[in-house]
PDB file of C-alpha atoms in Angstrom:
ATOM      1  CA  MET A 116     -25.595  82.794   3.436  1.00 37.00           C
ATOM      2  CA  THR A 117     -25.481  79.455   1.646  1.00 43.00           C
ATOM      3  CA  GLU A 118     -27.923  76.706   2.455  1.00 42.00           C
ATOM      4  CA  LYS A 119     -26.508  73.623   4.123  1.00 55.00           C
ATOM      5  CA  LEU A 120     -26.723  70.571   1.848  1.00 50.00           C
ATOM      6  CA  SER A 121     -28.569  67.575   3.185  1.00 87.00           C
ATOM      7  CA  THR A 122     -28.482  65.068   0.336  1.00 92.00           C
ATOM      8  CA  LEU A 123     -25.776  63.124  -1.428  1.00 92.00           C
ATOM      9  CA  GLU A 124     -26.459  61.291  -4.681  1.00 93.00           C
ATOM     10  CA  ILE A 125     -24.161  58.480  -5.833  1.00 94.00           C
ATOM     11  CA  ASP A 126     -24.978  56.104  -8.712  1.00 94.00           C
ATOM     12  CA  GLU A 127     -28.691  57.004  -8.670  1.00 92.00           C
ATOM     13  CA  VAL A 128     -28.943  56.357  -4.916  1.00 94.00           C
ATOM     14  CA  THR A 129     -29.838  59.366  -2.778  1.00 94.00           C
ATOM     15  CA  TYR A 130     -28.683  59.590   0.826  1.00 95.00           C
ATOM     16  CA  HIS A 131     -30.692  62.083   2.904  1.00 93.00           C
ATOM     17  CA  PHE A 132     -28.932  63.425   5.992  1.00 93.00           C
ATOM     18  CA  ALA A 133     -31.181  64.582   8.836  1.00 91.00           C
ATOM     19  CA  GLU A 134     -29.786  67.315  11.049  1.00 90.00           C
ATOM     20  CA  ALA A 135     -28.884  65.871  14.452  1.00 90.00           C
ATOM     21  CA  ASP A 136     -29.295  67.376  17.893  1.00 90.00           C
ATOM     22  CA  VAL A 137     -26.623  70.085  18.266  1.00 91.00           C
ATOM     23  CA  PHE A 138     -25.196  68.614  21.474  1.00 95.00           C
ATOM     24  CA  LYS A 139     -24.933  65.092  20.035  1.00 95.00           C
ATOM     25  CA  ALA A 140     -23.253  66.529  16.940  1.00 93.00           C
ATOM     26  CA  LYS A 141     -20.903  68.621  19.103  1.00 93.00           C
ATOM     27  CA  THR A 142     -19.904  65.557  21.148  1.00 94.00           C
ATOM     28  CA  HIS A 143     -19.061  63.631  17.984  1.00 93.00           C
ATOM     29  CA  ALA A 144     -17.267  66.644  16.449  1.00 90.00           C
ATOM     30  CA  GLU A 145     -15.077  66.776  19.550  1.00 90.00           C
ATOM     31  CA  MET A 146     -14.326  63.053  19.176  1.00 91.00           C
ATOM     32  CA  LEU A 147     -13.313  63.712  15.572  1.00 88.00           C
ATOM     33  CA  MET A 148     -11.066  66.618  16.609  1.00 85.00           C
ATOM     34  CA  SER A 149      -9.462  64.373  19.213  1.00 86.00           C
ATOM     35  CA  LEU A 150      -8.717  61.750  16.547  1.00 83.00           C
ATOM     36  CA  ALA A 151      -7.215  64.438  14.307  1.00 80.00           C
ATOM     37  CA  ARG A 152      -4.937  65.719  17.086  1.00 79.00           C
ATOM     38  CA  GLY A 153      -1.948  63.608  16.067  1.00 76.00           C
ATOM     39  CA  ALA A 154      -2.777  63.453  12.365  1.00 78.00           C
ATOM     40  CA  ILE A 155      -3.312  67.114  11.434  1.00 77.00           C
ATOM     41  CA  LYS A 156      -0.868  69.766  12.474  1.00 75.00           C
ATOM     42  CA  VAL A 157      -1.673  73.450  11.904  1.00 72.00           C
ATOM     43  CA  LYS A 158       0.857  76.207  12.441  1.00 71.00           C
ATOM     44  CA  GLY A 159      -0.004  79.898  12.183  1.00 68.00           C
ATOM     45  CA  GLY A 160       2.190  82.475  10.529  1.00 57.00           C
ATOM     46  CA  ALA A 161       2.702  80.959   7.088  1.00 54.00           C
ATOM     47  CA  ASP A 162       3.115  83.518   4.288  1.00 55.00           C
ATOM     48  CA  GLY A 163       5.031  86.030   6.403  1.00 57.00           C
ATOM     49  CA  GLY A 164       2.683  85.996   9.376  1.00 55.00           C
ATOM     50  CA  LYS A 165      -0.561  85.629   7.436  1.00 62.00           C
ATOM     51  CA  GLY A 166      -2.505  82.425   7.016  1.00 64.00           C
ATOM     52  CA  PHE A 167      -1.474  79.037   8.309  1.00 65.00           C
ATOM     53  CA  ASP A 168       0.615  75.990   7.474  1.00 69.00           C
ATOM     54  CA  VAL A 169      -1.086  72.569   7.513  1.00 70.00           C
ATOM     55  CA  ASN A 170       0.444  69.086   7.512  1.00 72.00           C
ATOM     56  CA  ILE A 171      -1.567  65.860   7.433  1.00 75.00           C
ATOM     57  CA  ASP A 172      -0.089  62.483   8.375  1.00 77.00           C
ATOM     58  CA  PRO A 173      -2.000  59.917   6.254  1.00 76.00           C
ATOM     59  CA  ALA A 174      -0.639  56.970   8.251  1.00 81.00           C
ATOM     60  CA  GLU A 175      -2.007  58.462  11.473  1.00 82.00           C
ATOM     61  CA  ILE A 176      -5.425  59.042   9.884  1.00 79.00           C
ATOM     62  CA  LEU A 177      -5.533  55.437   8.659  1.00 80.00           C
ATOM     63  CA  ALA A 178      -4.525  54.204  12.113  1.00 84.00           C
ATOM     64  CA  ASN A 179      -7.399  56.162  13.678  1.00 84.00           C
ATOM     65  CA  ILE A 180     -10.122  54.758  11.382  1.00 85.00           C
ATOM     66  CA  THR A 181     -10.465  51.586  13.463  1.00 86.00           C
ATOM     67  CA  THR A 182     -10.578  53.212  16.907  1.00 89.00           C
ATOM     68  CA  PRO A 183     -13.730  52.955  19.040  1.00 93.00           C
ATOM     69  CA  GLU A 184     -14.157  56.746  18.738  1.00 92.00           C
ATOM     70  CA  ALA A 185     -14.087  56.565  14.927  1.00 91.00           C
ATOM     71  CA  GLN A 186     -16.662  53.774  15.041  1.00 93.00           C
ATOM     72  CA  LYS A 187     -18.931  55.912  17.266  1.00 95.00           C
ATOM     73  CA  ILE A 188     -18.622  58.832  14.837  1.00 94.00           C
ATOM     74  CA  GLN A 189     -19.510  56.564  11.912  1.00 93.00           C
ATOM     75  CA  GLU A 190     -22.486  55.109  13.792  1.00 93.00           C
ATOM     76  CA  PHE A 191     -23.675  58.642  14.572  1.00 95.00           C
ATOM     77  CA  ILE A 192     -23.500  59.525  10.855  1.00 94.00           C
ATOM     78  CA  TRP A 193     -25.259  56.291   9.801  1.00 94.00           C
ATOM     79  CA  SER A 194     -28.056  56.964  12.305  1.00 92.00           C
ATOM     80  CA  THR A 195     -28.964  60.237  10.555  1.00 91.00           C
ATOM     81  CA  ILE A 196     -29.389  58.837   7.025  1.00 93.00           C
ATOM     82  CA  MET A 197     -32.460  57.883   5.016  1.00 91.00           C
ATOM     83  CA  VAL A 198     -31.954  56.337   1.567  1.00 94.00           C
ATOM     84  CA  THR A 199     -33.967  56.373  -1.659  1.00 92.00           C
ATOM     85  CA  LYS A 200     -33.273  54.468  -4.865  1.00 89.00           C
ATOM     86  CA  ASP A 201     -35.499  54.656  -7.930  1.00 86.00           C
ATOM     87  CA  GLY A 202     -37.888  56.843  -5.925  1.00 84.00           C
ATOM     88  CA  GLN A 203     -38.408  54.138  -3.305  1.00 87.00           C
ATOM     89  CA  GLY A 204     -37.319  54.201   0.324  1.00 89.00           C
ATOM     90  CA  VAL A 205     -34.564  51.748   1.250  1.00 87.00           C
ATOM     91  CA  LYS A 206     -34.436  50.244   4.739  1.00 84.00           C
ATOM     92  CA  PHE A 207     -31.369  51.728   6.424  1.00 85.00           C
ATOM     93  CA  SER A 208     -32.141  52.034  10.131  1.00 82.00           C
ATOM     94  CA  SER A 209     -30.393  48.915  11.458  1.00 87.00           C
ATOM     95  CA  GLN A 210     -26.925  47.465  10.943  1.00 88.00           C
ATOM     96  CA  SER A 211     -28.371  44.581   8.923  1.00 91.00           C
ATOM     97  CA  ASP A 212     -30.373  47.000   6.710  1.00 90.00           C
ATOM     98  CA  ARG A 213     -27.240  49.047   6.044  1.00 91.00           C
ATOM     99  CA  SER A 214     -25.200  45.895   5.336  1.00 93.00           C
ATOM    100  CA  ALA A 215     -27.781  44.614   2.841  1.00 92.00           C
ATOM    101  CA  HIS A 216     -27.731  47.940   0.987  1.00 93.00           C
ATOM    102  CA  LEU A 217     -24.003  48.702   1.213  1.00 94.00           C
ATOM    103  CA  ASN A 218     -22.941  45.186   0.164  1.00 95.00           C
ATOM    104  CA  LYS A 219     -24.306  46.232  -3.246  1.00 94.00           C
ATOM    105  CA  HIS A 220     -22.746  49.719  -3.038  1.00 95.00           C
ATOM    106  CA  ARG A 221     -19.382  49.312  -1.296  1.00 95.00           C
ATOM    107  CA  SER A 222     -17.851  52.297  -3.066  1.00 95.00           C
ATOM    108  CA  HIS A 223     -20.419  54.538  -1.362  1.00 95.00           C
ATOM    109  CA  ILE A 224     -19.255  53.866   2.209  1.00 94.00           C
ATOM    110  CA  TYR A 225     -16.423  56.391   2.625  1.00 89.00           C
ATOM    111  CA  GLN A 226     -18.141  58.946   0.405  1.00 90.00           C
ATOM    112  CA  ILE A 227     -21.121  58.818   2.776  1.00 93.00           C
ATOM    113  CA  ILE A 228     -18.923  59.054   5.879  1.00 91.00           C
ATOM    114  CA  PHE A 229     -16.948  62.043   4.549  1.00 87.00           C
ATOM    115  CA  PHE A 230     -20.079  63.835   3.379  1.00 89.00           C
ATOM    116  CA  GLY A 231     -21.787  63.112   6.714  1.00 91.00           C
ATOM    117  CA  ALA A 232     -18.798  64.433   8.657  1.00 88.00           C
ATOM    118  CA  LYS A 233     -18.809  67.639   6.591  1.00 85.00           C
ATOM    119  CA  TYR A 234     -22.580  68.010   6.969  1.00 88.00           C
ATOM    120  CA  HIS A 235     -22.678  67.489  10.717  1.00 90.00           C
ATOM    121  CA  PHE A 236     -19.390  68.994  11.917  1.00 87.00           C
ATOM    122  CA  LEU A 237     -18.052  71.763   9.646  1.00 83.00           C
ATOM    123  CA  ASP A 238     -20.376  74.436  10.956  1.00 81.00           C
ATOM    124  CA  PHE A 239     -18.685  74.131  14.370  1.00 82.00           C
ATOM    125  CA  LEU A 240     -15.516  75.639  12.810  1.00 74.00           C
ATOM    126  CA  PRO A 241     -15.131  79.450  12.728  1.00 70.00           C
ATOM    127  CA  THR A 242     -15.815  79.795   9.003  1.00 64.00           C
ATOM    128  CA  GLY A 243     -17.042  76.268   8.347  1.00 56.00           C
ATOM    129  CA  GLU A 244     -16.476  74.721   4.960  1.00 60.00           C
ATOM    130  CA  GLU A 245     -14.412  77.640   3.601  1.00 64.00           C
ATOM    131  CA  PHE A 246     -11.831  77.169   6.371  1.00 60.00           C
ATOM    132  CA  ALA A 247     -11.737  73.384   5.984  1.00 60.00           C
ATOM    133  CA  LYS A 248     -11.374  73.528   2.191  1.00 59.00           C
ATOM    134  CA  SER A 249      -8.512  75.992   2.454  1.00 61.00           C
ATOM    135  CA  MET A 250      -6.774  74.019   5.189  1.00 59.00           C
ATOM    136  CA  LEU A 251      -7.253  70.595   3.588  1.00 59.00           C
ATOM    137  CA  GLY A 252      -6.439  71.870   0.103  1.00 59.00           C
ATOM    138  CA  GLN A 253      -3.106  73.209   1.306  1.00 59.00           C
ATOM    139  CA  ALA A 254      -2.293  69.976   3.146  1.00 59.00           C
ATOM    140  CA  ILE A 255      -3.233  67.754   0.195  1.00 59.00           C
ATOM    141  CA  ASN A 256      -1.096  69.838  -2.175  1.00 61.00           C
ATOM    142  CA  LYS A 257       1.869  69.391   0.188  1.00 61.00           C
ATOM    143  CA  MET A 258       1.313  65.644   0.474  1.00 57.00           C
ATOM    144  CA  MET A 259       1.116  65.275  -3.317  1.00 57.00           C
ATOM    145  CA  ALA A 260       4.307  67.341  -3.768  1.00 63.00           C
ATOM    146  CA  ASN A 261       6.108  65.050  -1.303  1.00 60.00           C
ATOM    147  CA  LEU A 262       5.074  61.953  -3.265  1.00 56.00           C
ATOM    148  CA  LYS A 263       6.891  63.100  -6.410  1.00 53.00           C
TER     149      LYS A 263
END
């Protein structure tokens, strides 16, 4: 069994993710699944009855980013993070602390959110990260093929 990662390092800044209460995480995972309902479509039976077929609607995902549910999920993820830079703790507990830090590291924002979502929610899926990687990999390959 692989150990669950709890840190993300970007540009010499380390983000430490604390494991949240299982029921709070479950509630937010369900919110995320609800947001994905119209954006991710999975059909069984691909490959002659084996596997699955996945389609992701990028426009729907982008439309969902600004919903109150998405904001609650992001706030949940932010609330579980401690930050260190150059071996020193960085204040990150309040909105103003996060703004002060992230104004200097804007490119970190979505990386942190995606990592936090994987960290907190993937283990609710039947085979966790393996399932998600397979499903998302297939969907991304299809999207890229459609762009050509």
